[in-house]
Structure formats: C-alpha cells, structure tokens
Amino acid sequence: MLVLSRKKGESIIIQDQIELTVLSVEGDIVKIGISAPKHVDIFRKEVYLSIQETNRESSAPVQSDLNALIDRLRGPQN
C-alpha cells in the first residue's frame, strides 16, 4: 500500500485520468473529491463488498437445480 500525506486542497493523480482531492479534514473525518471518467465505477468499499457478495450469491447454483440437472443427464432409469 502506498501511503501519501496531503493537505486540504491537495490532490493525487492516478493514471492521468483519476484525481483525488482532499476537500476537508474535520477530526477523524476526511472528505475526498473524486474526478474520473464516467466509465469508471466508484464505490465506497462496504458497498462494493456488498455488491460482490450479492453477485456471488446470485451466481451460485442451488442444490435442487444441480440435482435436477444430474437427473436429466442420467436419462430415464430402467
């Protein structure tokens, strides 16, 4: 992890396209402004992790669906 110190009004540039600017510092709260192209998705980490978990859950096969698929692959039992 790269650690940089910035003061209010100072920025960090990432790959010529993303600019992070420190807008204010109040106690242990830091407000950051982000300028990035519209095609770049930006999420708070907890939201991003929730989206990832939801995606994993929705793509996970349900056991009953797996059993039905196995039955179909086996074909009719004589």
mmCIF file with all atom_site columns, N, CA and C in Angstrom:
data_model
loop_
_atom_site.group_PDB
_atom_site.id
_atom_site.type_symbol
_atom_site.label_atom_id
_atom_site.label_alt_id
_atom_site.label_comp_id
_atom_site.label_asym_id
_atom_site.label_entity_id
_atom_site.label_seq_id
_atom_site.pdbx_PDB_ins_code
_atom_site.Cartn_x
_atom_site.Cartn_y
_atom_site.Cartn_z
_atom_site.occupancy
_atom_site.B_iso_or_equiv
_atom_site.pdbx_formal_charge
_atom_site.auth_seq_id
_atom_site.auth_comp_id
_atom_site.auth_asym_id
_atom_site.auth_atom_id
_atom_site.pdbx_PDB_model_num
ATOM 1   N N  . MET A 1 1  ? 0.850   -1.178  0.000   1.00 0.00 ? 1  MET A N  1
ATOM 2   C CA . MET A 1 1  ? 0.000   0.000   0.000   1.00 0.00 ? 1  MET A CA 1
ATOM 3   C C  . MET A 1 1  ? 0.890   1.233   0.000   1.00 0.00 ? 1  MET A C  1
ATOM 4   N N  . LEU A 1 2  ? 0.586   2.131   -0.903  1.00 0.00 ? 2  LEU A N  1
ATOM 5   C CA . LEU A 1 2  ? 1.269   3.417   -0.961  1.00 0.00 ? 2  LEU A CA 1
ATOM 6   C C  . LEU A 1 2  ? 0.575   4.360   0.007   1.00 0.00 ? 2  LEU A C  1
ATOM 7   N N  . VAL A 1 3  ? 1.330   5.027   0.857   1.00 0.00 ? 3  VAL A N  1
ATOM 8   C CA . VAL A 1 3  ? 0.766   5.971   1.814   1.00 0.00 ? 3  VAL A CA 1
ATOM 9   C C  . VAL A 1 3  ? 1.320   7.361   1.490   1.00 0.00 ? 3  VAL A C  1
ATOM 10  N N  . LEU A 1 4  ? 0.420   8.311   1.240   1.00 0.00 ? 4  LEU A N  1
ATOM 11  C CA . LEU A 1 4  ? 0.805   9.678   0.920   1.00 0.00 ? 4  LEU A CA 1
ATOM 12  C C  . LEU A 1 4  ? 0.137   10.643  1.886   1.00 0.00 ? 4  LEU A C  1
ATOM 13  N N  . SER A 1 5  ? 0.819   11.696  2.214   1.00 0.00 ? 5  SER A N  1
ATOM 14  C CA . SER A 1 5  ? 0.231   12.754  3.033   1.00 0.00 ? 5  SER A CA 1
ATOM 15  C C  . SER A 1 5  ? -0.212  13.888  2.130   1.00 0.00 ? 5  SER A C  1
ATOM 16  N N  . ARG A 1 6  ? -1.413  14.392  2.355   1.00 0.00 ? 6  ARG A N  1
ATOM 17  C CA . ARG A 1 6  ? -1.949  15.503  1.576   1.00 0.00 ? 6  ARG A CA 1
ATOM 18  C C  . ARG A 1 6  ? -2.640  16.458  2.528   1.00 0.00 ? 6  ARG A C  1
ATOM 19  N N  . LYS A 1 7  ? -2.616  17.721  2.200   1.00 0.00 ? 7  LYS A N  1
ATOM 20  C CA . LYS A 1 7  ? -3.322  18.737  2.968   1.00 0.00 ? 7  LYS A CA 1
ATOM 21  C C  . LYS A 1 7  ? -4.590  19.124  2.220   1.00 0.00 ? 7  LYS A C  1
ATOM 22  N N  . LYS A 1 8  ? -5.476  19.840  2.899   1.00 0.00 ? 8  LYS A N  1
ATOM 23  C CA . LYS A 1 8  ? -6.720  20.320  2.289   1.00 0.00 ? 8  LYS A CA 1
ATOM 24  C C  . LYS A 1 8  ? -6.381  21.047  0.984   1.00 0.00 ? 8  LYS A C  1
ATOM 25  N N  . GLY A 1 9  ? -7.107  20.679  -0.080  1.00 0.00 ? 9  GLY A N  1
ATOM 26  C CA . GLY A 1 9  ? -6.903  21.303  -1.383  1.00 0.00 ? 9  GLY A CA 1
ATOM 27  C C  . GLY A 1 9  ? -5.863  20.612  -2.245  1.00 0.00 ? 9  GLY A C  1
ATOM 28  N N  . GLU A 1 10 ? -5.080  19.695  -1.680  1.00 0.00 ? 10 GLU A N  1
ATOM 29  C CA . GLU A 1 10 ? -4.068  18.990  -2.456  1.00 0.00 ? 10 GLU A CA 1
ATOM 30  C C  . GLU A 1 10 ? -4.668  17.725  -3.074  1.00 0.00 ? 10 GLU A C  1
ATOM 31  N N  . SER A 1 11 ? -4.051  17.276  -4.169  1.00 0.00 ? 11 SER A N  1
ATOM 32  C CA . SER A 1 11 ? -4.603  16.162  -4.937  1.00 0.00 ? 11 SER A CA 1
ATOM 33  C C  . SER A 1 11 ? -3.587  15.061  -5.169  1.00 0.00 ? 11 SER A C  1
ATOM 34  N N  . ILE A 1 12 ? -4.116  13.939  -5.627  1.00 0.00 ? 12 ILE A N  1
ATOM 35  C CA . ILE A 1 12 ? -3.333  12.791  -6.081  1.00 0.00 ? 12 ILE A CA 1
ATOM 36  C C  . ILE A 1 12 ? -3.906  12.417  -7.444  1.00 0.00 ? 12 ILE A C  1
ATOM 37  N N  . ILE A 1 13 ? -3.049  12.149  -8.411  1.00 0.00 ? 13 ILE A N  1
ATOM 38  C CA . ILE A 1 13 ? -3.480  11.755  -9.751  1.00 0.00 ? 13 ILE A CA 1
ATOM 39  C C  . ILE A 1 13 ? -3.158  10.272  -9.948  1.00 0.00 ? 13 ILE A C  1
ATOM 40  N N  . ILE A 1 14 ? -4.121  9.527   -10.493 1.00 0.00 ? 14 ILE A N  1
ATOM 41  C CA . ILE A 1 14 ? -3.938  8.104   -10.777 1.00 0.00 ? 14 ILE A CA 1
ATOM 42  C C  . ILE A 1 14 ? -4.117  7.894   -12.279 1.00 0.00 ? 14 ILE A C  1
ATOM 43  N N  . GLN A 1 15 ? -3.088  7.418   -12.937 1.00 0.00 ? 15 GLN A N  1
ATOM 44  C CA . GLN A 1 15 ? -3.094  7.079   -14.360 1.00 0.00 ? 15 GLN A CA 1
ATOM 45  C C  . GLN A 1 15 ? -3.678  8.175   -15.254 1.00 0.00 ? 15 GLN A C  1
ATOM 46  N N  . ASP A 1 16 ? -3.308  9.396   -15.043 1.00 0.00 ? 16 ASP A N  1
ATOM 47  C CA . ASP A 1 16 ? -3.696  10.523  -15.902 1.00 0.00 ? 16 ASP A CA 1
ATOM 48  C C  . ASP A 1 16 ? -5.194  10.761  -16.004 1.00 0.00 ? 16 ASP A C  1
ATOM 49  N N  . GLN A 1 17 ? -6.033  9.945   -15.384 1.00 0.00 ? 17 GLN A N  1
ATOM 50  C CA . GLN A 1 17 ? -7.478  10.078  -15.573 1.00 0.00 ? 17 GLN A CA 1
ATOM 51  C C  . GLN A 1 17 ? -8.259  10.284  -14.284 1.00 0.00 ? 17 GLN A C  1
ATOM 52  N N  . ILE A 1 18 ? -7.696  9.908   -13.156 1.00 0.00 ? 18 ILE A N  1
ATOM 53  C CA . ILE A 1 18 ? -8.430  9.962   -11.890 1.00 0.00 ? 18 ILE A CA 1
ATOM 54  C C  . ILE A 1 18 ? -7.701  10.915  -10.946 1.00 0.00 ? 18 ILE A C  1
ATOM 55  N N  . GLU A 1 19 ? -8.453  11.873  -10.409 1.00 0.00 ? 19 GLU A N  1
ATOM 56  C CA . GLU A 1 19 ? -7.875  12.826  -9.472  1.00 0.00 ? 19 GLU A CA 1
ATOM 57  C C  . GLU A 1 19 ? -8.628  12.746  -8.146  1.00 0.00 ? 19 GLU A C  1
ATOM 58  N N  . LEU A 1 20 ? -7.891  12.534  -7.071  1.00 0.00 ? 20 LEU A N  1
ATOM 59  C CA . LEU A 1 20 ? -8.444  12.523  -5.715  1.00 0.00 ? 20 LEU A CA 1
ATOM 60  C C  . LEU A 1 20 ? -7.996  13.808  -5.044  1.00 0.00 ? 20 LEU A C  1
ATOM 61  N N  . THR A 1 21 ? -8.954  14.576  -4.518  1.00 0.00 ? 21 THR A N  1
ATOM 62  C CA . THR A 1 21 ? -8.632  15.847  -3.874  1.00 0.00 ? 21 THR A CA 1
ATOM 63  C C  . THR A 1 21 ? -9.154  15.830  -2.445  1.00 0.00 ? 21 THR A C  1
ATOM 64  N N  . VAL A 1 22 ? -8.317  16.225  -1.501  1.00 0.00 ? 22 VAL A N  1
ATOM 65  C CA . VAL A 1 22 ? -8.742  16.352  -0.112  1.00 0.00 ? 22 VAL A CA 1
ATOM 66  C C  . VAL A 1 22 ? -9.547  17.646  -0.013  1.00 0.00 ? 22 VAL A C  1
ATOM 67  N N  . LEU A 1 23 ? -10.838 17.520  0.300   1.00 0.00 ? 23 LEU A N  1
ATOM 68  C CA . LEU A 1 23 ? -11.707 18.685  0.379   1.00 0.00 ? 23 LEU A CA 1
ATOM 69  C C  . LEU A 1 23 ? -11.733 19.296  1.767   1.00 0.00 ? 23 LEU A C  1
ATOM 70  N N  . SER A 1 24 ? -11.749 18.434  2.785   1.00 0.00 ? 24 SER A N  1
ATOM 71  C CA . SER A 1 24 ? -11.749 18.940  4.156   1.00 0.00 ? 24 SER A CA 1
ATOM 72  C C  . SER A 1 24 ? -11.308 17.846  5.114   1.00 0.00 ? 24 SER A C  1
ATOM 73  N N  . VAL A 1 25 ? -10.826 18.284  6.257   1.00 0.00 ? 25 VAL A N  1
ATOM 74  C CA . VAL A 1 25 ? -10.453 17.374  7.338   1.00 0.00 ? 25 VAL A CA 1
ATOM 75  C C  . VAL A 1 25 ? -11.055 17.942  8.615   1.00 0.00 ? 25 VAL A C  1
ATOM 76  N N  . GLU A 1 26 ? -11.946 17.161  9.248   1.00 0.00 ? 26 GLU A N  1
ATOM 77  C CA . GLU A 1 26 ? -12.595 17.578  10.486  1.00 0.00 ? 26 GLU A CA 1
ATOM 78  C C  . GLU A 1 26 ? -12.497 16.436  11.483  1.00 0.00 ? 26 GLU A C  1
ATOM 79  N N  . GLY A 1 27 ? -11.590 16.542  12.433  1.00 0.00 ? 27 GLY A N  1
ATOM 80  C CA . GLY A 1 27 ? -11.366 15.453  13.381  1.00 0.00 ? 27 GLY A CA 1
ATOM 81  C C  . GLY A 1 27 ? -10.849 14.239  12.646  1.00 0.00 ? 27 GLY A C  1
ATOM 82  N N  . ASP A 1 28 ? -11.545 13.099  12.776  1.00 0.00 ? 28 ASP A N  1
ATOM 83  C CA . ASP A 1 28 ? -11.105 11.884  12.084  1.00 0.00 ? 28 ASP A CA 1
ATOM 84  C C  . ASP A 1 28 ? -11.889 11.647  10.791  1.00 0.00 ? 28 ASP A C  1
ATOM 85  N N  . ILE A 1 29 ? -12.595 12.684  10.310  1.00 0.00 ? 29 ILE A N  1
ATOM 86  C CA . ILE A 1 29 ? -13.351 12.595  9.059   1.00 0.00 ? 29 ILE A CA 1
ATOM 87  C C  . ILE A 1 29 ? -12.613 13.367  7.968   1.00 0.00 ? 29 ILE A C  1
ATOM 88  N N  . VAL A 1 30 ? -12.350 12.677  6.863   1.00 0.00 ? 30 VAL A N  1
ATOM 89  C CA . VAL A 1 30 ? -11.702 13.298  5.707   1.00 0.00 ? 30 VAL A CA 1
ATOM 90  C C  . VAL A 1 30 ? -12.685 13.230  4.549   1.00 0.00 ? 30 VAL A C  1
ATOM 91  N N  . LYS A 1 31 ? -12.954 14.361  3.924   1.00 0.00 ? 31 LYS A N  1
ATOM 92  C CA . LYS A 1 31 ? -13.816 14.388  2.743   1.00 0.00 ? 31 LYS A CA 1
ATOM 93  C C  . LYS A 1 31 ? -12.913 14.446  1.519   1.00 0.00 ? 31 LYS A C  1
ATOM 94  N N  . ILE A 1 32 ? -13.169 13.523  0.586   1.00 0.00 ? 32 ILE A N  1
ATOM 95  C CA . ILE A 1 32 ? -12.349 13.393  -0.611  1.00 0.00 ? 32 ILE A CA 1
ATOM 96  C C  . ILE A 1 32 ? -13.233 13.588  -1.828  1.00 0.00 ? 32 ILE A C  1
ATOM 97  N N  . GLY A 1 33 ? -12.793 14.408  -2.761  1.00 0.00 ? 33 GLY A N  1
ATOM 98  C CA . GLY A 1 33 ? -13.473 14.570  -4.036  1.00 0.00 ? 33 GLY A CA 1
ATOM 99  C C  . GLY A 1 33 ? -12.784 13.703  -5.072  1.00 0.00 ? 33 GLY A C  1
ATOM 100 N N  . ILE A 1 34 ? -13.558 13.084  -5.948  1.00 0.00 ? 34 ILE A N  1
ATOM 101 C CA . ILE A 1 34 ? -13.001 12.191  -6.967  1.00 0.00 ? 34 ILE A CA 1
ATOM 102 C C  . ILE A 1 34 ? -13.461 12.665  -8.333  1.00 0.00 ? 34 ILE A C  1
ATOM 103 N N  . SER A 1 35 ? -12.500 12.934  -9.207  1.00 0.00 ? 35 SER A N  1
ATOM 104 C CA . SER A 1 35 ? -12.798 13.246  -10.610 1.00 0.00 ? 35 SER A CA 1
ATOM 105 C C  . SER A 1 35 ? -12.291 12.092  -11.448 1.00 0.00 ? 35 SER A C  1
ATOM 106 N N  . ALA A 1 36 ? -13.205 11.479  -12.197 1.00 0.00 ? 36 ALA A N  1
ATOM 107 C CA . ALA A 1 36 ? -12.839 10.316  -13.012 1.00 0.00 ? 36 ALA A CA 1
ATOM 108 C C  . ALA A 1 36 ? -13.766 10.266  -14.228 1.00 0.00 ? 36 ALA A C  1
ATOM 109 N N  . PRO A 1 37 ? -13.330 9.565   -15.278 1.00 0.00 ? 37 PRO A N  1
ATOM 110 C CA . PRO A 1 37 ? -14.209 9.394   -16.436 1.00 0.00 ? 37 PRO A CA 1
ATOM 111 C C  . PRO A 1 37 ? -15.494 8.669   -16.045 1.00 0.00 ? 37 PRO A C  1
ATOM 112 N N  . LYS A 1 38 ? -16.561 8.915   -16.800 1.00 0.00 ? 38 LYS A N  1
ATOM 113 C CA . LYS A 1 38 ? -17.858 8.316   -16.476 1.00 0.00 ? 38 LYS A CA 1
ATOM 114 C C  . LYS A 1 38 ? -17.845 6.793   -16.510 1.00 0.00 ? 38 LYS A C  1
ATOM 115 N N  . HIS A 1 39 ? -16.954 6.191   -17.302 1.00 0.00 ? 39 HIS A N  1
ATOM 116 C CA . HIS A 1 39 ? -16.934 4.729   -17.404 1.00 0.00 ? 39 HIS A CA 1
ATOM 117 C C  . HIS A 1 39 ? -16.248 4.063   -16.204 1.00 0.00 ? 39 HIS A C  1
ATOM 118 N N  . VAL A 1 40 ? -15.670 4.848   -15.307 1.00 0.00 ? 40 VAL A N  1
ATOM 119 C CA . VAL A 1 40 ? -15.002 4.295   -14.128 1.00 0.00 ? 40 VAL A CA 1
ATOM 120 C C  . VAL A 1 40 ? -16.012 4.220   -12.986 1.00 0.00 ? 40 VAL A C  1
ATOM 121 N N  . ASP A 1 41 ? -16.265 3.005   -12.493 1.00 0.00 ? 41 ASP A N  1
ATOM 122 C CA . ASP A 1 41 ? -17.175 2.826   -11.356 1.00 0.00 ? 41 ASP A CA 1
ATOM 123 C C  . ASP A 1 41 ? -16.447 3.173   -10.070 1.00 0.00 ? 41 ASP A C  1
ATOM 124 N N  . ILE A 1 42 ? -17.106 3.940   -9.208  1.00 0.00 ? 42 ILE A N  1
ATOM 125 C CA . ILE A 1 42 ? -16.528 4.335   -7.920  1.00 0.00 ? 42 ILE A CA 1
ATOM 126 C C  . ILE A 1 42 ? -17.538 3.996   -6.836  1.00 0.00 ? 42 ILE A C  1
ATOM 127 N N  . PHE A 1 43 ? -17.114 3.185   -5.864  1.00 0.00 ? 43 PHE A N  1
ATOM 128 C CA . PHE A 1 43 ? -17.977 2.772   -4.764  1.00 0.00 ? 43 PHE A CA 1
ATOM 129 C C  . PHE A 1 43 ? -17.236 2.921   -3.445  1.00 0.00 ? 43 PHE A C  1
ATOM 130 N N  . ARG A 1 44 ? -17.992 3.163   -2.376  1.00 0.00 ? 44 ARG A N  1
ATOM 131 C CA . ARG A 1 44 ? -17.409 3.011   -1.043  1.00 0.00 ? 44 ARG A CA 1
ATOM 132 C C  . ARG A 1 44 ? -17.131 1.519   -0.869  1.00 0.00 ? 44 ARG A C  1
ATOM 133 N N  . LYS A 1 45 ? -16.100 1.179   -0.119  1.00 0.00 ? 45 LYS A N  1
ATOM 134 C CA . LYS A 1 45 ? -15.688 -0.224  -0.024  1.00 0.00 ? 45 LYS A CA 1
ATOM 135 C C  . LYS A 1 45 ? -16.805 -1.124  0.485   1.00 0.00 ? 45 LYS A C  1
ATOM 136 N N  . GLU A 1 46 ? -17.558 -0.683  1.493   1.00 0.00 ? 46 GLU A N  1
ATOM 137 C CA . GLU A 1 46 ? -18.608 -1.546  2.040   1.00 0.00 ? 46 GLU A CA 1
ATOM 138 C C  . GLU A 1 46 ? -19.706 -1.799  1.006   1.00 0.00 ? 46 GLU A C  1
ATOM 139 N N  . VAL A 1 47 ? -19.991 -0.826  0.162   1.00 0.00 ? 47 VAL A N  1
ATOM 140 C CA . VAL A 1 47 ? -20.979 -1.018  -0.905  1.00 0.00 ? 47 VAL A CA 1
ATOM 141 C C  . VAL A 1 47 ? -20.424 -1.988  -1.948  1.00 0.00 ? 47 VAL A C  1
ATOM 142 N N  . TYR A 1 48 ? -19.166 -1.811  -2.322  1.00 0.00 ? 48 TYR A N  1
ATOM 143 C CA . TYR A 1 48 ? -18.521 -2.692  -3.295  1.00 0.00 ? 48 TYR A CA 1
ATOM 144 C C  . TYR A 1 48 ? -18.537 -4.145  -2.811  1.00 0.00 ? 48 TYR A C  1
ATOM 145 N N  . LEU A 1 49 ? -18.189 -4.363  -1.543  1.00 0.00 ? 49 LEU A N  1
ATOM 146 C CA . LEU A 1 49 ? -18.183 -5.724  -0.994  1.00 0.00 ? 49 LEU A CA 1
ATOM 147 C C  . LEU A 1 49 ? -19.591 -6.322  -0.979  1.00 0.00 ? 49 LEU A C  1
ATOM 148 N N  . SER A 1 50 ? -20.592 -5.502  -0.685  1.00 0.00 ? 50 SER A N  1
ATOM 149 C CA . SER A 1 50 ? -21.974 -5.976  -0.699  1.00 0.00 ? 50 SER A CA 1
ATOM 150 C C  . SER A 1 50 ? -22.401 -6.374  -2.117  1.00 0.00 ? 50 SER A C  1
ATOM 151 N N  . ILE A 1 51 ? -22.020 -5.591  -3.105  1.00 0.00 ? 51 ILE A N  1
ATOM 152 C CA . ILE A 1 51 ? -22.322 -5.918  -4.497  1.00 0.00 ? 51 ILE A CA 1
ATOM 153 C C  . ILE A 1 51 ? -21.656 -7.233  -4.883  1.00 0.00 ? 51 ILE A C  1
ATOM 154 N N  . GLN A 1 52 ? -20.394 -7.407  -4.500  1.00 0.00 ? 52 GLN A N  1
ATOM 155 C CA . GLN A 1 52 ? -19.675 -8.638  -4.821  1.00 0.00 ? 52 GLN A CA 1
ATOM 156 C C  . GLN A 1 52 ? -20.351 -9.849  -4.189  1.00 0.00 ? 52 GLN A C  1
ATOM 157 N N  . GLU A 1 53 ? -20.768 -9.722  -2.937  1.00 0.00 ? 53 GLU A N  1
ATOM 158 C CA . GLU A 1 53 ? -21.428 -10.835 -2.243  1.00 0.00 ? 53 GLU A CA 1
ATOM 159 C C  . GLU A 1 53 ? -22.756 -11.174 -2.916  1.00 0.00 ? 53 GLU A C  1
ATOM 160 N N  . THR A 1 54 ? -23.525 -10.162 -3.279  1.00 0.00 ? 54 THR A N  1
ATOM 161 C CA . THR A 1 54 ? -24.791 -10.385 -3.964  1.00 0.00 ? 54 THR A CA 1
ATOM 162 C C  . THR A 1 54 ? -24.569 -11.090 -5.296  1.00 0.00 ? 54 THR A C  1
ATOM 163 N N  . ASN A 1 55 ? -23.538 -10.684 -6.023  1.00 0.00 ? 55 ASN A N  1
ATOM 164 C CA . ASN A 1 55 ? -23.219 -11.340 -7.295  1.00 0.00 ? 55 ASN A CA 1
ATOM 165 C C  . ASN A 1 55 ? -22.836 -12.806 -7.092  1.00 0.00 ? 55 ASN A C  1
ATOM 166 N N  . ARG A 1 56 ? -22.045 -13.079 -6.057  1.00 0.00 ? 56 ARG A N  1
ATOM 167 C CA . ARG A 1 56 ? -21.658 -14.470 -5.767  1.00 0.00 ? 56 ARG A CA 1
ATOM 168 C C  . ARG A 1 56 ? -22.885 -15.308 -5.429  1.00 0.00 ? 56 ARG A C  1
ATOM 169 N N  . GLU A 1 57 ? -23.764 -14.757 -4.603  1.00 0.00 ? 57 GLU A N  1
ATOM 170 C CA . GLU A 1 57 ? -24.964 -15.500 -4.205  1.00 0.00 ? 57 GLU A CA 1
ATOM 171 C C  . GLU A 1 57 ? -25.889 -15.768 -5.395  1.00 0.00 ? 57 GLU A C  1
ATOM 172 N N  . SER A 1 58 ? -26.026 -14.796 -6.270  1.00 0.00 ? 58 SER A N  1
ATOM 173 C CA . SER A 1 58 ? -26.943 -14.972 -7.390  1.00 0.00 ? 58 SER A CA 1
ATOM 174 C C  . SER A 1 58 ? -26.384 -15.913 -8.446  1.00 0.00 ? 58 SER A C  1
ATOM 175 N N  . SER A 1 59 ? -25.074 -16.072 -8.488  1.00 0.00 ? 59 SER A N  1
ATOM 176 C CA . SER A 1 59 ? -24.486 -16.968 -9.484  1.00 0.00 ? 59 SER A CA 1
ATOM 177 C C  . SER A 1 59 ? -24.219 -18.366 -8.929  1.00 0.00 ? 59 SER A C  1
ATOM 178 N N  . ALA A 1 60 ? -24.394 -18.559 -7.628  1.00 0.00 ? 60 ALA A N  1
ATOM 179 C CA . ALA A 1 60 ? -24.159 -19.871 -7.022  1.00 0.00 ? 60 ALA A CA 1
ATOM 180 C C  . ALA A 1 60 ? -25.322 -20.801 -7.368  1.00 0.00 ? 60 ALA A C  1
ATOM 181 N N  . PRO A 1 61 ? -25.012 -22.009 -7.818  1.00 0.00 ? 61 PRO A N  1
ATOM 182 C CA . PRO A 1 61 ? -26.092 -22.945 -8.149  1.00 0.00 ? 61 PRO A CA 1
ATOM 183 C C  . PRO A 1 61 ? -26.836 -23.393 -6.894  1.00 0.00 ? 61 PRO A C  1
ATOM 184 N N  . VAL A 1 62 ? -28.117 -23.597 -7.047  1.00 0.00 ? 62 VAL A N  1
ATOM 185 C CA . VAL A 1 62 ? -28.955 -24.114 -5.967  1.00 0.00 ? 62 VAL A CA 1
ATOM 186 C C  . VAL A 1 62 ? -28.891 -25.638 -6.038  1.00 0.00 ? 62 VAL A C  1
ATOM 187 N N  . GLN A 1 63 ? -28.770 -26.304 -4.900  1.00 0.00 ? 63 GLN A N  1
ATOM 188 C CA . GLN A 1 63 ? -28.606 -27.760 -4.870  1.00 0.00 ? 63 GLN A CA 1
ATOM 189 C C  . GLN A 1 63 ? -29.725 -28.482 -5.608  1.00 0.00 ? 63 GLN A C  1
ATOM 190 N N  . SER A 1 64 ? -30.975 -28.019 -5.456  1.00 0.00 ? 64 SER A N  1
ATOM 191 C CA . SER A 1 64 ? -32.088 -28.688 -6.145  1.00 0.00 ? 64 SER A CA 1
ATOM 192 C C  . SER A 1 64 ? -31.946 -28.559 -7.664  1.00 0.00 ? 64 SER A C  1
ATOM 193 N N  . ASP A 1 65 ? -31.408 -27.417 -8.136  1.00 0.00 ? 65 ASP A N  1
ATOM 194 C CA . ASP A 1 65 ? -31.169 -27.259 -9.571  1.00 0.00 ? 65 ASP A CA 1
ATOM 195 C C  . ASP A 1 65 ? -30.080 -28.217 -10.042 1.00 0.00 ? 65 ASP A C  1
ATOM 196 N N  . LEU A 1 66 ? -29.052 -28.398 -9.228  1.00 0.00 ? 66 LEU A N  1
ATOM 197 C CA . LEU A 1 66 ? -27.983 -29.336 -9.580  1.00 0.00 ? 66 LEU A CA 1
ATOM 198 C C  . LEU A 1 66 ? -28.511 -30.762 -9.647  1.00 0.00 ? 66 LEU A C  1
ATOM 199 N N  . ASN A 1 67 ? -29.335 -31.133 -8.677  1.00 0.00 ? 67 ASN A N  1
ATOM 200 C CA . ASN A 1 67 ? -29.896 -32.486 -8.668  1.00 0.00 ? 67 ASN A CA 1
ATOM 201 C C  . ASN A 1 67 ? -30.769 -32.727 -9.894  1.00 0.00 ? 67 ASN A C  1
ATOM 202 N N  . ALA A 1 68 ? -31.575 -31.726 -10.279 1.00 0.00 ? 68 ALA A N  1
ATOM 203 C CA . ALA A 1 68 ? -32.423 -31.859 -11.463 1.00 0.00 ? 68 ALA A CA 1
ATOM 204 C C  . ALA A 1 68 ? -31.572 -32.010 -12.720 1.00 0.00 ? 68 ALA A C  1
ATOM 205 N N  . LEU A 1 69 ? -30.491 -31.266 -12.801 1.00 0.00 ? 69 LEU A N  1
ATOM 206 C CA . LEU A 1 69 ? -29.596 -31.361 -13.954 1.00 0.00 ? 69 LEU A CA 1
ATOM 207 C C  . LEU A 1 69 ? -28.942 -32.743 -14.019 1.00 0.00 ? 69 LEU A C  1
ATOM 208 N N  . ILE A 1 70 ? -28.491 -33.251 -12.899 1.00 0.00 ? 70 ILE A N  1
ATOM 209 C CA . ILE A 1 70 ? -27.877 -34.583 -12.853 1.00 0.00 ? 70 ILE A CA 1
ATOM 210 C C  . ILE A 1 70 ? -28.880 -35.643 -13.297 1.00 0.00 ? 70 ILE A C  1
ATOM 211 N N  . ASP A 1 71 ? -30.121 -35.535 -12.816 1.00 0.00 ? 71 ASP A N  1
ATOM 212 C CA . ASP A 1 71 ? -31.156 -36.478 -13.216 1.00 0.00 ? 71 ASP A CA 1
ATOM 213 C C  . ASP A 1 71 ? -31.399 -36.456 -14.718 1.00 0.00 ? 71 ASP A C  1
ATOM 214 N N  . ARG A 1 72 ? -31.430 -35.272 -15.288 1.00 0.00 ? 72 ARG A N  1
ATOM 215 C CA . ARG A 1 72 ? -31.644 -35.139 -16.734 1.00 0.00 ? 72 ARG A CA 1
ATOM 216 C C  . ARG A 1 72 ? -30.488 -35.734 -17.512 1.00 0.00 ? 72 ARG A C  1
ATOM 217 N N  . LEU A 1 73 ? -29.265 -35.519 -17.019 1.00 0.00 ? 73 LEU A N  1
ATOM 218 C CA . LEU A 1 73 ? -28.091 -36.055 -17.718 1.00 0.00 ? 73 LEU A CA 1
ATOM 219 C C  . LEU A 1 73 ? -28.041 -37.578 -17.659 1.00 0.00 ? 73 LEU A C  1
ATOM 220 N N  . ARG A 1 74 ? -28.522 -38.141 -16.580 1.00 0.00 ? 74 ARG A N  1
ATOM 221 C CA . ARG A 1 74 ? -28.529 -39.590 -16.438 1.00 0.00 ? 74 ARG A CA 1
ATOM 222 C C  . ARG A 1 74 ? -29.566 -40.233 -17.350 1.00 0.00 ? 74 ARG A C  1
ATOM 223 N N  . GLY A 1 75 ? -30.593 -39.472 -17.691 1.00 0.00 ? 75 GLY A N  1
ATOM 224 C CA . GLY A 1 75 ? -31.638 -40.003 -18.548 1.00 0.00 ? 75 GLY A CA 1
ATOM 225 C C  . GLY A 1 75 ? -32.603 -40.871 -17.776 1.00 0.00 ? 75 GLY A C  1
ATOM 226 N N  . PRO A 1 76 ? -33.568 -41.468 -18.517 1.00 0.00 ? 76 PRO A N  1
ATOM 227 C CA . PRO A 1 76 ? -34.580 -42.304 -17.851 1.00 0.00 ? 76 PRO A CA 1
ATOM 228 C C  . PRO A 1 76 ? -33.926 -43.543 -17.225 1.00 0.00 ? 76 PRO A C  1
ATOM 229 N N  . GLN A 1 77 ? -34.363 -43.817 -16.029 1.00 0.00 ? 77 GLN A N  1
ATOM 230 C CA . GLN A 1 77 ? -33.855 -45.003 -15.314 1.00 0.00 ? 77 GLN A CA 1
ATOM 231 C C  . GLN A 1 77 ? -34.780 -46.169 -15.588 1.00 0.00 ? 77 GLN A C  1
ATOM 232 N N  . ASN A 1 78 ? -34.198 -47.304 -15.993 1.00 0.00 ? 78 ASN A N  1
ATOM 233 C CA . ASN A 1 78 ? -34.998 -48.508 -16.271 1.00 0.00 ? 78 ASN A CA 1
ATOM 234 C C  . ASN A 1 78 ? -34.954 -49.431 -15.107 1.00 0.00 ? 78 ASN A C  1
#
